[in-house]
Amino acid sequence: MSKDKFIALKSTAVPLSMENIDTDQIIPARFLKATTREGFGNNLFRDWRFDPNNQPLKDFVLNDSKYFGQILVAGKNFGCGSSREHAAWAIYDYGFRAVISSFFADIFKNNALNNGLLPVVVSDQFLKRIFKMIEQNPITEITVDLQNQIVALGGEQEKFEINAYKKECLMNGYDDIDYLLSLRGEIKVFERLQTASLEL
Amino acid sequence: MSENPKTIFEKIWDAHVVKHAEGYPDALFIDRHFIHEVTSPQAFDGLRKRGIKVFNTARTTATADHNVPTKDQHLPIKEALSRHQVETLRKNCKEFGVELYDLGHPFQGIVHIIGPELGLTLPGMTIVCGDSHTSTHGAFGNIAFGIGTSEVEQVLATQCVLQYKPKTMKIEINGQLGKGVVSKDIILYIISKISASGATGYFVEYTGSAIRSLSMEARMTICNMSIEMGARGGLIAPDETTYNYIKERKFAPQGKAFDDAKKNWEHLKTDEDAKYDSELIFDAADIAPMITYGTNPGMGMKVTDRIPTVAELKEMSEQTSFKKSLEYMGLEPGSRLLGKTVDYVFIGSCTNARIEDLRLVADIVRGKRKASNVEVWVIPGSKQVETQAKQEGLDKIFEAAGFELRSPGCSACLGMNEDKVPAGKYCISTSNRNFEGRQGPKSRTFLASPLSAAIAAITGKVTDVREFV
Ligand code: SF4
């Protein structure tokens, strides 16, 4: 399905300075029972956000009214663990459009990109600066400019890398599957040749 | 010296690229696609919306595993959402013509256990599944990796995924393992050395004499946990051990076809002068029975070691996560785990629920009785493993020891069904993840080998298995 286009974003951010945040924390397994893609945002970071009686845990940053916005800033190795795409759906459904970290787990990065959620990789130092600036002033706005591949806030900026193909997809709201479907003919030929070579 | 030396990984990858275009990811042809109830429903919906069929149903195999009860599997699933998910899988497989090994079928089981045991997993293949532990299949010398649901849809629709070629890493382990040390300890040791993100962006090849001496099942345990150090996948080049395992398996090539296939598989090795992007070497003699103390699989140590103190951490930036992790686990920095009381023992999961694992456990607990403070769940990886265990009388040994042998599924590995470790309780587990809440909200997990888990069941506490072997 084609996605919302992502060109640039300017927003305040929510800082989550933990490292190695795994997809089991992002969306615990017991919430993976749905058969559609909608509604996962309610259970985003469920066990960090709510106690067992469903009362919000006030120490957790998503429950802190100081912080809000469409950008999540997180410690390194974000999204490690399970391949559940539900993690990307939950973050998107909650209202985030970009996640900034110094390091993303591979599968999560793919899943995010496949769902119009932009993973922005910055240096460790810049990540530290971002955390610091948000902490000092929670209404600091961050600009994520995909066209020019720049993250900027408070007069500082850093260039980020993104693969040219993925960038094109995000900026145009295209999907991998559209591209693959255009190759179906070639794939059929490939399969026929492969089978033939095995039968030799 | 060959003209264009390649690693085994590159050979398999290159042979599967349907289209390579500058700046674009490769369209990689997928030989085998496994699906299960949790990560496939939205993918089938996608096909339906586009009005397309499954590209080649013969390459797709489904099973129900993540969500299923491990008791009374013949009855309808009690929990409404789980039942709905399994029913949705049934409906989808029927509508799209995909083979399903449903509950009660003699081939049902955890997806990464049934592929190899049915001979669906073969050397030289590309294999994907909407599950990160797809890396397990790499033990047969193939490229196997986990994908997300959008990619499941891509593979169903086109038999391809779009992927950038990862970098290659060689992990070589030489020498002989000490007594009481098994393949689970090797992989927990490696992850503790290189961290939970140490191989991100890489595809790993495991080599060395210690790997060569392992059985296929032990090799699967190692490849299974490649993802726990961030790797895209991990593989082991095939050899006689591999061919002997595959021979005469249900869906493997038979007779002359097998001999021909074997000739092809024998080329699947890294050329002598091929280069890896990264290389690591370990000595098997340095490895001891391992245990994790924290909330990611990189937080592991020798069972006799003490947990690091905050001051001993390599990177300052790890401090917050480290403290939070130990707080969650109810453990003190600098303390030892040896002698720590455990409440639950889980022997199961795609890491360690094959027949050899159950035999290891049975051997060490034979004639012994579990400690009164622990509850022990033994969950076979598949219906075939369960049947075999019963044929060998392992169920009787478990019963006498006070262990409960249940029916196959993922079970307490991720606690999607009823098998959850209660809040605050400690579980020594043969699975692969010790994340917060992985085995149930607020549960606390120690990852270890089946041997270490079995002995903890007997003593009721974290124990050095070497005292018993
Ligand atoms: S046993 Fe655990 S790790 Fe393996 S497939 Fe099931 S849930 Fe995933």
JSON list of N, CA and C in Angstrom, two decimals, chain A residues 1 18-20 22 24-25 29 32-36 48 76-77 81-85 103 106-107 111 163 165 176-178 183-184 187 190-191 194, chain B residues 15 19 23-25 31 42 50 55-56 59 79 82 85 131-132 148-150 154 157-158 162 164 197 201 232 315 317 321 324 416 433 435-436 438:
[
{"chain": "A", "resi": 1, "resn": "MET", "atom": "N", "xyz": [0.86, -1.20, 0.00]},
{"chain": "A", "resi": 1, "resn": "MET", "atom": "CA", "xyz": [0.00, 0.00, 0.00]},
{"chain": "A", "resi": 1, "resn": "MET", "atom": "C", "xyz": [0.88, 1.23, 0.00]},
{"chain": "A", "resi": 18, "resn": "MET", "atom": "N", "xyz": [17.42, 5.34, 27.05]},
{"chain": "A", "resi": 18, "resn": "MET", "atom": "CA", "xyz": [17.86, 3.95, 27.24]},
{"chain": "A", "resi": 18, "resn": "MET", "atom": "C", "xyz": [18.53, 3.38, 25.99]},
{"chain": "A", "resi": 19, "resn": "GLU", "atom": "N", "xyz": [19.49, 2.48, 26.24]},
{"chain": "A", "resi": 19, "resn": "GLU", "atom": "CA", "xyz": [20.10, 1.77, 25.11]},
{"chain": "A", "resi": 19, "resn": "GLU", "atom": "C", "xyz": [19.47, 0.39, 24.94]},
{"chain": "A", "resi": 20, "resn": "ASN", "atom": "N", "xyz": [19.71, -0.21, 23.79]},
{"chain": "A", "resi": 20, "resn": "ASN", "atom": "CA", "xyz": [19.25, -1.59, 23.54]},
{"chain": "A", "resi": 20, "resn": "ASN", "atom": "C", "xyz": [17.75, -1.77, 23.77]},
{"chain": "A", "resi": 22, "resn": "ASP", "atom": "N", "xyz": [14.51, -3.11, 23.03]},
{"chain": "A", "resi": 22, "resn": "ASP", "atom": "CA", "xyz": [14.13, -4.19, 22.12]},
{"chain": "A", "resi": 22, "resn": "ASP", "atom": "C", "xyz": [12.66, -4.09, 21.76]},
{"chain": "A", "resi": 24, "resn": "ASP", "atom": "N", "xyz": [10.39, -6.18, 22.10]},
{"chain": "A", "resi": 24, "resn": "ASP", "atom": "CA", "xyz": [9.49, -6.70, 23.14]},
{"chain": "A", "resi": 24, "resn": "ASP", "atom": "C", "xyz": [9.05, -5.58, 24.08]},
{"chain": "A", "resi": 25, "resn": "GLN", "atom": "N", "xyz": [9.90, -4.57, 24.28]},
{"chain": "A", "resi": 25, "resn": "GLN", "atom": "CA", "xyz": [9.50, -3.42, 25.11]},
{"chain": "A", "resi": 25, "resn": "GLN", "atom": "C", "xyz": [8.59, -2.51, 24.31]},
{"chain": "A", "resi": 29, "resn": "ALA", "atom": "N", "xyz": [4.73, -9.08, 23.53]},
{"chain": "A", "resi": 29, "resn": "ALA", "atom": "CA", "xyz": [4.18, -10.17, 22.71]},
{"chain": "A", "resi": 29, "resn": "ALA", "atom": "C", "xyz": [2.68, -10.36, 22.88]},
{"chain": "A", "resi": 32, "resn": "LEU", "atom": "N", "xyz": [0.33, -8.94, 20.32]},
{"chain": "A", "resi": 32, "resn": "LEU", "atom": "CA", "xyz": [0.56, -9.22, 18.89]},
{"chain": "A", "resi": 32, "resn": "LEU", "atom": "C", "xyz": [-0.55, -10.07, 18.30]},
{"chain": "A", "resi": 33, "resn": "LYS", "atom": "N", "xyz": [-1.66, -10.15, 18.99]},
{"chain": "A", "resi": 33, "resn": "LYS", "atom": "CA", "xyz": [-2.67, -11.10, 18.54]},
{"chain": "A", "resi": 33, "resn": "LYS", "atom": "C", "xyz": [-3.65, -10.52, 17.52]},
{"chain": "A", "resi": 34, "resn": "ALA", "atom": "N", "xyz": [-3.52, -9.26, 17.22]},
{"chain": "A", "resi": 34, "resn": "ALA", "atom": "CA", "xyz": [-4.43, -8.65, 16.24]},
{"chain": "A", "resi": 34, "resn": "ALA", "atom": "C", "xyz": [-4.11, -9.17, 14.85]},
{"chain": "A", "resi": 35, "resn": "THR", "atom": "N", "xyz": [-5.09, -9.12, 13.97]},
{"chain": "A", "resi": 35, "resn": "THR", "atom": "CA", "xyz": [-4.87, -9.57, 12.60]},
{"chain": "A", "resi": 35, "resn": "THR", "atom": "C", "xyz": [-4.92, -8.39, 11.63]},
{"chain": "A", "resi": 36, "resn": "THR", "atom": "N", "xyz": [-4.95, -7.18, 12.17]},
{"chain": "A", "resi": 36, "resn": "THR", "atom": "CA", "xyz": [-4.87, -5.99, 11.32]},
{"chain": "A", "resi": 36, "resn": "THR", "atom": "C", "xyz": [-3.67, -5.16, 11.78]},
{"chain": "A", "resi": 48, "resn": "TRP", "atom": "N", "xyz": [6.20, -0.19, 30.28]},
{"chain": "A", "resi": 48, "resn": "TRP", "atom": "CA", "xyz": [6.92, 0.95, 30.85]},
{"chain": "A", "resi": 48, "resn": "TRP", "atom": "C", "xyz": [5.94, 2.10, 31.11]},
{"chain": "A", "resi": 76, "resn": "LYS", "atom": "N", "xyz": [21.26, 4.00, 21.77]},
{"chain": "A", "resi": 76, "resn": "LYS", "atom": "CA", "xyz": [21.73, 3.19, 20.64]},
{"chain": "A", "resi": 76, "resn": "LYS", "atom": "C", "xyz": [21.22, 1.74, 20.66]},
{"chain": "A", "resi": 77, "resn": "ASN", "atom": "N", "xyz": [21.28, 1.13, 19.49]},
{"chain": "A", "resi": 77, "resn": "ASN", "atom": "CA", "xyz": [20.76, -0.23, 19.25]},
{"chain": "A", "resi": 77, "resn": "ASN", "atom": "C", "xyz": [19.26, -0.30, 19.48]},
{"chain": "A", "resi": 81, "resn": "GLY", "atom": "N", "xyz": [16.20, -7.31, 18.73]},
{"chain": "A", "resi": 81, "resn": "GLY", "atom": "CA", "xyz": [15.35, -8.42, 19.13]},
{"chain": "A", "resi": 81, "resn": "GLY", "atom": "C", "xyz": [14.40, -8.87, 18.05]},
{"chain": "A", "resi": 82, "resn": "SER", "atom": "N", "xyz": [13.20, -9.15, 18.45]},
{"chain": "A", "resi": 82, "resn": "SER", "atom": "CA", "xyz": [12.20, -9.76, 17.58]},
{"chain": "A", "resi": 82, "resn": "SER", "atom": "C", "xyz": [11.96, -8.94, 16.30]},
{"chain": "A", "resi": 83, "resn": "SER", "atom": "N", "xyz": [11.61, -9.67, 15.22]},
{"chain": "A", "resi": 83, "resn": "SER", "atom": "CA", "xyz": [11.41, -9.01, 13.93]},
{"chain": "A", "resi": 83, "resn": "SER", "atom": "C", "xyz": [10.02, -8.39, 13.80]},
{"chain": "A", "resi": 84, "resn": "ARG", "atom": "N", "xyz": [9.22, -8.47, 14.84]},
{"chain": "A", "resi": 84, "resn": "ARG", "atom": "CA", "xyz": [7.83, -8.02, 14.76]},
{"chain": "A", "resi": 84, "resn": "ARG", "atom": "C", "xyz": [7.70, -6.62, 14.17]},
{"chain": "A", "resi": 85, "resn": "GLU", "atom": "N", "xyz": [7.01, -6.53, 13.04]},
{"chain": "A", "resi": 85, "resn": "GLU", "atom": "CA", "xyz": [6.79, -5.24, 12.40]},
{"chain": "A", "resi": 85, "resn": "GLU", "atom": "C", "xyz": [5.82, -4.41, 13.23]},
{"chain": "A", "resi": 103, "resn": "PHE", "atom": "N", "xyz": [22.12, 4.27, 16.48]},
{"chain": "A", "resi": 103, "resn": "PHE", "atom": "CA", "xyz": [22.29, 2.91, 15.96]},
{"chain": "A", "resi": 103, "resn": "PHE", "atom": "C", "xyz": [20.94, 2.21, 15.98]},
{"chain": "A", "resi": 106, "resn": "ASP", "atom": "N", "xyz": [18.98, -3.95, 12.48]},
{"chain": "A", "resi": 106, "resn": "ASP", "atom": "CA", "xyz": [18.69, -4.08, 11.04]},
{"chain": "A", "resi": 106, "resn": "ASP", "atom": "C", "xyz": [17.23, -4.27, 10.67]},
{"chain": "A", "resi": 107, "resn": "ILE", "atom": "N", "xyz": [16.61, -5.28, 11.29]},
{"chain": "A", "resi": 107, "resn": "ILE", "atom": "CA", "xyz": [15.25, -5.63, 10.87]},
{"chain": "A", "resi": 107, "resn": "ILE", "atom": "C", "xyz": [14.31, -4.49, 11.21]},
{"chain": "A", "resi": 111, "resn": "ASN", "atom": "N", "xyz": [11.78, -2.48, 8.74]},
{"chain": "A", "resi": 111, "resn": "ASN", "atom": "CA", "xyz": [10.35, -2.43, 9.03]},
{"chain": "A", "resi": 111, "resn": "ASN", "atom": "C", "xyz": [9.86, -0.99, 9.12]},
{"chain": "A", "resi": 163, "resn": "ASN", "atom": "N", "xyz": [19.78, 5.54, 2.46]},
{"chain": "A", "resi": 163, "resn": "ASN", "atom": "CA", "xyz": [19.92, 4.93, 1.17]},
{"chain": "A", "resi": 163, "resn": "ASN", "atom": "C", "xyz": [19.05, 5.63, 0.12]},
{"chain": "A", "resi": 165, "resn": "TYR", "atom": "N", "xyz": [17.55, 4.76, -2.59]},
{"chain": "A", "resi": 165, "resn": "TYR", "atom": "CA", "xyz": [16.30, 4.11, -2.99]},
{"chain": "A", "resi": 165, "resn": "TYR", "atom": "C", "xyz": [15.22, 4.30, -1.93]},
{"chain": "A", "resi": 176, "resn": "ASP", "atom": "N", "xyz": [8.11, -1.04, -1.43]},
{"chain": "A", "resi": 176, "resn": "ASP", "atom": "CA", "xyz": [8.97, -2.05, -2.06]},
{"chain": "A", "resi": 176, "resn": "ASP", "atom": "C", "xyz": [8.16, -2.99, -2.95]},
{"chain": "A", "resi": 177, "resn": "ILE", "atom": "N", "xyz": [6.97, -3.29, -2.49]},
{"chain": "A", "resi": 177, "resn": "ILE", "atom": "CA", "xyz": [6.21, -4.31, -3.20]},
{"chain": "A", "resi": 177, "resn": "ILE", "atom": "C", "xyz": [5.83, -3.83, -4.61]},
{"chain": "A", "resi": 178, "resn": "ASP", "atom": "N", "xyz": [5.63, -2.53, -4.77]},
{"chain": "A", "resi": 178, "resn": "ASP", "atom": "CA", "xyz": [5.30, -2.02, -6.12]},
{"chain": "A", "resi": 178, "resn": "ASP", "atom": "C", "xyz": [6.47, -2.31, -7.07]},
{"chain": "A", "resi": 183, "resn": "LEU", "atom": "N", "xyz": [8.73, -6.57, -11.29]},
{"chain": "A", "resi": 183, "resn": "LEU", "atom": "CA", "xyz": [9.76, -7.53, -11.74]},
{"chain": "A", "resi": 183, "resn": "LEU", "atom": "C", "xyz": [9.22, -8.95, -11.90]},
{"chain": "A", "resi": 184, "resn": "ARG", "atom": "N", "xyz": [7.92, -9.12, -11.71]},
{"chain": "A", "resi": 184, "resn": "ARG", "atom": "CA", "xyz": [7.38, -10.48, -11.68]},
{"chain": "A", "resi": 184, "resn": "ARG", "atom": "C", "xyz": [7.77, -11.34, -12.88]},
{"chain": "A", "resi": 187, "resn": "ILE", "atom": "N", "xyz": [11.27, -12.49, -12.46]},
{"chain": "A", "resi": 187, "resn": "ILE", "atom": "CA", "xyz": [11.36, -13.47, -11.37]},
{"chain": "A", "resi": 187, "resn": "ILE", "atom": "C", "xyz": [10.92, -14.85, -11.87]},
{"chain": "A", "resi": 190, "resn": "PHE", "atom": "N", "xyz": [13.69, -16.33, -13.82]},
{"chain": "A", "resi": 190, "resn": "PHE", "atom": "CA", "xyz": [14.75, -16.74, -12.89]},
{"chain": "A", "resi": 190, "resn": "PHE", "atom": "C", "xyz": [14.42, -18.08, -12.27]},
{"chain": "A", "resi": 191, "resn": "GLU", "atom": "N", "xyz": [13.20, -18.23, -11.80]},
{"chain": "A", "resi": 191, "resn": "GLU", "atom": "CA", "xyz": [12.80, -19.46, -11.14]},
{"chain": "A", "resi": 191, "resn": "GLU", "atom": "C", "xyz": [12.88, -20.64, -12.10]},
{"chain": "A", "resi": 194, "resn": "GLN", "atom": "N", "xyz": [16.50, -21.58, -12.63]},
{"chain": "A", "resi": 194, "resn": "GLN", "atom": "CA", "xyz": [17.07, -22.19, -11.43]},
{"chain": "A", "resi": 194, "resn": "GLN", "atom": "C", "xyz": [16.62, -23.65, -11.32]},
{"chain": "B", "resi": 15, "resn": "ALA", "atom": "N", "xyz": [24.01, -16.16, -6.31]},
{"chain": "B", "resi": 15, "resn": "ALA", "atom": "CA", "xyz": [23.23, -17.09, -7.13]},
{"chain": "B", "resi": 15, "resn": "ALA", "atom": "C", "xyz": [21.73, -16.82, -7.02]},
{"chain": "B", "resi": 19, "resn": "LYS", "atom": "N", "xyz": [17.65, -9.35, -9.67]},
{"chain": "B", "resi": 19, "resn": "LYS", "atom": "CA", "xyz": [17.96, -8.08, -10.30]},
{"chain": "B", "resi": 19, "resn": "LYS", "atom": "C", "xyz": [18.84, -7.25, -9.38]},
{"chain": "B", "resi": 23, "resn": "GLY", "atom": "N", "xyz": [22.29, 1.46, -6.81]},
{"chain": "B", "resi": 23, "resn": "GLY", "atom": "CA", "xyz": [21.52, 2.31, -5.90]},
{"chain": "B", "resi": 23, "resn": "GLY", "atom": "C", "xyz": [20.27, 1.64, -5.35]},
{"chain": "B", "resi": 24, "resn": "TYR", "atom": "N", "xyz": [19.87, 0.55, -5.99]},
{"chain": "B", "resi": 24, "resn": "TYR", "atom": "CA", "xyz": [18.69, -0.17, -5.51]},
{"chain": "B", "resi": 24, "resn": "TYR", "atom": "C", "xyz": [19.13, -1.37, -4.69]},
{"chain": "B", "resi": 25, "resn": "PRO", "atom": "N", "xyz": [18.29, -1.79, -3.76]},
{"chain": "B", "resi": 25, "resn": "PRO", "atom": "CA", "xyz": [18.61, -3.06, -3.09]},
{"chain": "B", "resi": 25, "resn": "PRO", "atom": "C", "xyz": [18.45, -4.20, -4.08]},
{"chain": "B", "resi": 31, "resn": "ASP", "atom": "N", "xyz": [14.03, -19.26, -1.86]},
{"chain": "B", "resi": 31, "resn": "ASP", "atom": "CA", "xyz": [13.69, -20.66, -2.15]},
{"chain": "B", "resi": 31, "resn": "ASP", "atom": "C", "xyz": [12.61, -21.20, -1.22]},
{"chain": "B", "resi": 42, "resn": "GLN", "atom": "N", "xyz": [-1.66, -9.87, 8.30]},
{"chain": "B", "resi": 42, "resn": "GLN", "atom": "CA", "xyz": [-1.69, -8.58, 7.59]},
{"chain": "B", "resi": 42, "resn": "GLN", "atom": "C", "xyz": [-1.09, -8.72, 6.19]},
{"chain": "B", "resi": 50, "resn": "ARG", "atom": "N", "xyz": [-4.82, -6.36, -3.08]},
{"chain": "B", "resi": 50, "resn": "ARG", "atom": "CA", "xyz": [-4.27, -6.17, -4.42]},
{"chain": "B", "resi": 50, "resn": "ARG", "atom": "C", "xyz": [-4.84, -7.17, -5.42]},
{"chain": "B", "resi": 55, "resn": "PHE", "atom": "N", "xyz": [2.79, -16.42, -5.09]},
{"chain": "B", "resi": 55, "resn": "PHE", "atom": "CA", "xyz": [3.63, -16.63, -6.28]},
{"chain": "B", "resi": 55, "resn": "PHE", "atom": "C", "xyz": [3.86, -18.10, -6.56]},
{"chain": "B", "resi": 56, "resn": "ASN", "atom": "N", "xyz": [4.27, -18.85, -5.52]},
{"chain": "B", "resi": 56, "resn": "ASN", "atom": "CA", "xyz": [4.51, -20.28, -5.70]},
{"chain": "B", "resi": 56, "resn": "ASN", "atom": "C", "xyz": [4.24, -20.98, -4.37]},
{"chain": "B", "resi": 59, "resn": "ARG", "atom": "N", "xyz": [6.60, -23.34, -2.39]},
{"chain": "B", "resi": 59, "resn": "ARG", "atom": "CA", "xyz": [7.77, -22.84, -1.64]},
{"chain": "B", "resi": 59, "resn": "ARG", "atom": "C", "xyz": [7.38, -22.30, -0.26]},
{"chain": "B", "resi": 79, "resn": "GLU", "atom": "N", "xyz": [-8.31, -19.03, 24.66]},
{"chain": "B", "resi": 79, "resn": "GLU", "atom": "CA", "xyz": [-8.16, -17.58, 24.62]},
{"chain": "B", "resi": 79, "resn": "GLU", "atom": "C", "xyz": [-8.65, -17.05, 23.27]},
{"chain": "B", "resi": 82, "resn": "SER", "atom": "N", "xyz": [-6.10, -15.50, 20.59]},
{"chain": "B", "resi": 82, "resn": "SER", "atom": "CA", "xyz": [-5.19, -16.52, 20.04]},
{"chain": "B", "resi": 82, "resn": "SER", "atom": "C", "xyz": [-5.94, -17.43, 19.08]},
{"chain": "B", "resi": 85, "resn": "GLN", "atom": "N", "xyz": [-6.48, -15.76, 15.84]},
{"chain": "B", "resi": 85, "resn": "GLN", "atom": "CA", "xyz": [-5.28, -15.67, 15.01]},
{"chain": "B", "resi": 85, "resn": "GLN", "atom": "C", "xyz": [-4.98, -17.00, 14.32]},
{"chain": "B", "resi": 131, "resn": "ASP", "atom": "N", "xyz": [10.09, -14.01, 11.36]},
{"chain": "B", "resi": 131, "resn": "ASP", "atom": "CA", "xyz": [10.54, -14.34, 12.71]},
{"chain": "B", "resi": 131, "resn": "ASP", "atom": "C", "xyz": [12.06, -14.23, 12.74]},
{"chain": "B", "resi": 132, "resn": "SER", "atom": "N", "xyz": [12.58, -13.52, 13.72]},
{"chain": "B", "resi": 132, "resn": "SER", "atom": "CA", "xyz": [14.02, -13.22, 13.70]},
{"chain": "B", "resi": 132, "resn": "SER", "atom": "C", "xyz": [14.91, -14.45, 13.84]},
{"chain": "B", "resi": 148, "resn": "GLY", "atom": "N", "xyz": [10.10, -8.71, 8.30]},
{"chain": "B", "resi": 148, "resn": "GLY", "atom": "CA", "xyz": [8.87, -8.14, 8.85]},
{"chain": "B", "resi": 148, "resn": "GLY", "atom": "C", "xyz": [7.68, -8.50, 7.99]},
{"chain": "B", "resi": 149, "resn": "THR", "atom": "N", "xyz": [6.51, -8.13, 8.46]},
{"chain": "B", "resi": 149, "resn": "THR", "atom": "CA", "xyz": [5.28, -8.53, 7.78]},
{"chain": "B", "resi": 149, "resn": "THR", "atom": "C", "xyz": [5.15, -7.95, 6.37]},
{"chain": "B", "resi": 150, "resn": "SER", "atom": "N", "xyz": [5.60, -6.72, 6.16]},
{"chain": "B", "resi": 150, "resn": "SER", "atom": "CA", "xyz": [5.55, -6.15, 4.80]},
{"chain": "B", "resi": 150, "resn": "SER", "atom": "C", "xyz": [6.37, -7.01, 3.85]},
{"chain": "B", "resi": 154, "resn": "GLN", "atom": "N", "xyz": [5.68, -9.30, 0.50]},
{"chain": "B", "resi": 154, "resn": "GLN", "atom": "CA", "xyz": [6.49, -9.25, -0.73]},
{"chain": "B", "resi": 154, "resn": "GLN", "atom": "C", "xyz": [6.85, -10.65, -1.21]},
{"chain": "B", "resi": 157, "resn": "ALA", "atom": "N", "xyz": [3.92, -12.52, -2.57]},
{"chain": "B", "resi": 157, "resn": "ALA", "atom": "CA", "xyz": [3.48, -11.98, -3.86]},
{"chain": "B", "resi": 157, "resn": "ALA", "atom": "C", "xyz": [4.48, -12.21, -4.98]},
{"chain": "B", "resi": 158, "resn": "THR", "atom": "N", "xyz": [5.77, -12.22, -4.64]},
{"chain": "B", "resi": 158, "resn": "THR", "atom": "CA", "xyz": [6.78, -12.22, -5.72]},
{"chain": "B", "resi": 158, "resn": "THR", "atom": "C", "xyz": [7.91, -13.23, -5.52]},
{"chain": "B", "resi": 162, "resn": "LEU", "atom": "N", "xyz": [13.56, -7.43, -1.12]},
{"chain": "B", "resi": 162, "resn": "LEU", "atom": "CA", "xyz": [14.56, -6.43, -1.50]},
{"chain": "B", "resi": 162, "resn": "LEU", "atom": "C", "xyz": [15.53, -6.31, -0.34]},
{"chain": "B", "resi": 164, "resn": "TYR", "atom": "N", "xyz": [19.74, -5.22, 0.87]},
{"chain": "B", "resi": 164, "resn": "TYR", "atom": "CA", "xyz": [21.13, -4.85, 0.62]},
{"chain": "B", "resi": 164, "resn": "TYR", "atom": "C", "xyz": [22.00, -5.96, 1.13]},
{"chain": "B", "resi": 197, "resn": "SER", "atom": "N", "xyz": [24.82, -5.98, 20.11]},
{"chain": "B", "resi": 197, "resn": "SER", "atom": "CA", "xyz": [24.78, -5.32, 18.80]},
{"chain": "B", "resi": 197, "resn": "SER", "atom": "C", "xyz": [26.08, -5.52, 18.03]},
{"chain": "B", "resi": 201, "resn": "GLY", "atom": "N", "xyz": [24.57, -5.57, 11.04]},
{"chain": "B", "resi": 201, "resn": "GLY", "atom": "CA", "xyz": [25.00, -5.24, 9.67]},
{"chain": "B", "resi": 201, "resn": "GLY", "atom": "C", "xyz": [25.80, -6.36, 9.02]},
{"chain": "B", "resi": 232, "resn": "ARG", "atom": "N", "xyz": [22.48, -10.29, 10.80]},
{"chain": "B", "resi": 232, "resn": "ARG", "atom": "CA", "xyz": [21.35, -10.57, 9.90]},
{"chain": "B", "resi": 232, "resn": "ARG", "atom": "C", "xyz": [21.06, -12.07, 9.91]},
{"chain": "B", "resi": 315, "resn": "GLU", "atom": "N", "xyz": [31.69, 1.02, 28.70]},
{"chain": "B", "resi": 315, "resn": "GLU", "atom": "CA", "xyz": [31.30, 2.35, 28.24]},
{"chain": "B", "resi": 315, "resn": "GLU", "atom": "C", "xyz": [30.41, 3.04, 29.27]},
{"chain": "B", "resi": 317, "resn": "SER", "atom": "N", "xyz": [28.25, 5.21, 28.76]},
{"chain": "B", "resi": 317, "resn": "SER", "atom": "CA", "xyz": [26.89, 5.39, 28.28]},
{"chain": "B", "resi": 317, "resn": "SER", "atom": "C", "xyz": [25.99, 4.21, 28.63]},
{"chain": "B", "resi": 321, "resn": "SER", "atom": "N", "xyz": [21.30, 2.05, 31.43]},
{"chain": "B", "resi": 321, "resn": "SER", "atom": "CA", "xyz": [20.63, 0.81, 31.04]},
{"chain": "B", "resi": 321, "resn": "SER", "atom": "C", "xyz": [21.03, -0.33, 31.96]},
{"chain": "B", "resi": 324, "resn": "LYS", "atom": "N", "xyz": [19.28, 0.00, 35.35]},
{"chain": "B", "resi": 324, "resn": "LYS", "atom": "CA", "xyz": [17.84, -0.28, 35.20]},
{"chain": "B", "resi": 324, "resn": "LYS", "atom": "C", "xyz": [17.63, -1.79, 35.03]},
{"chain": "B", "resi": 416, "resn": "MET", "atom": "N", "xyz": [3.22, -15.83, 24.81]},
{"chain": "B", "resi": 416, "resn": "MET", "atom": "CA", "xyz": [2.01, -15.35, 24.14]},
{"chain": "B", "resi": 416, "resn": "MET", "atom": "C", "xyz": [0.82, -16.23, 24.51]},
{"chain": "B", "resi": 433, "resn": "ARG", "atom": "N", "xyz": [16.00, -15.20, 24.67]},
{"chain": "B", "resi": 433, "resn": "ARG", "atom": "CA", "xyz": [15.85, -13.78, 25.02]},
{"chain": "B", "resi": 433, "resn": "ARG", "atom": "C", "xyz": [15.49, -13.61, 26.48]},
{"chain": "B", "resi": 435, "resn": "PHE", "atom": "N", "xyz": [14.80, -10.43, 27.61]},
{"chain": "B", "resi": 435, "resn": "PHE", "atom": "CA", "xyz": [14.27, -9.07, 27.65]},
{"chain": "B", "resi": 435, "resn": "PHE", "atom": "C", "xyz": [13.26, -8.92, 28.78]},
{"chain": "B", "resi": 436, "resn": "GLU", "atom": "N", "xyz": [13.11, -7.69, 29.24]},
{"chain": "B", "resi": 436, "resn": "GLU", "atom": "CA", "xyz": [12.09, -7.40, 30.24]},
{"chain": "B", "resi": 436, "resn": "GLU", "atom": "C", "xyz": [10.74, -7.94, 29.78]},
{"chain": "B", "resi": 438, "resn": "ARG", "atom": "N", "xyz": [9.74, -10.67, 28.72]},
{"chain": "B", "resi": 438, "resn": "ARG", "atom": "CA", "xyz": [9.69, -11.62, 27.62]},
{"chain": "B", "resi": 438, "resn": "ARG", "atom": "C", "xyz": [8.88, -12.87, 27.99]}
]
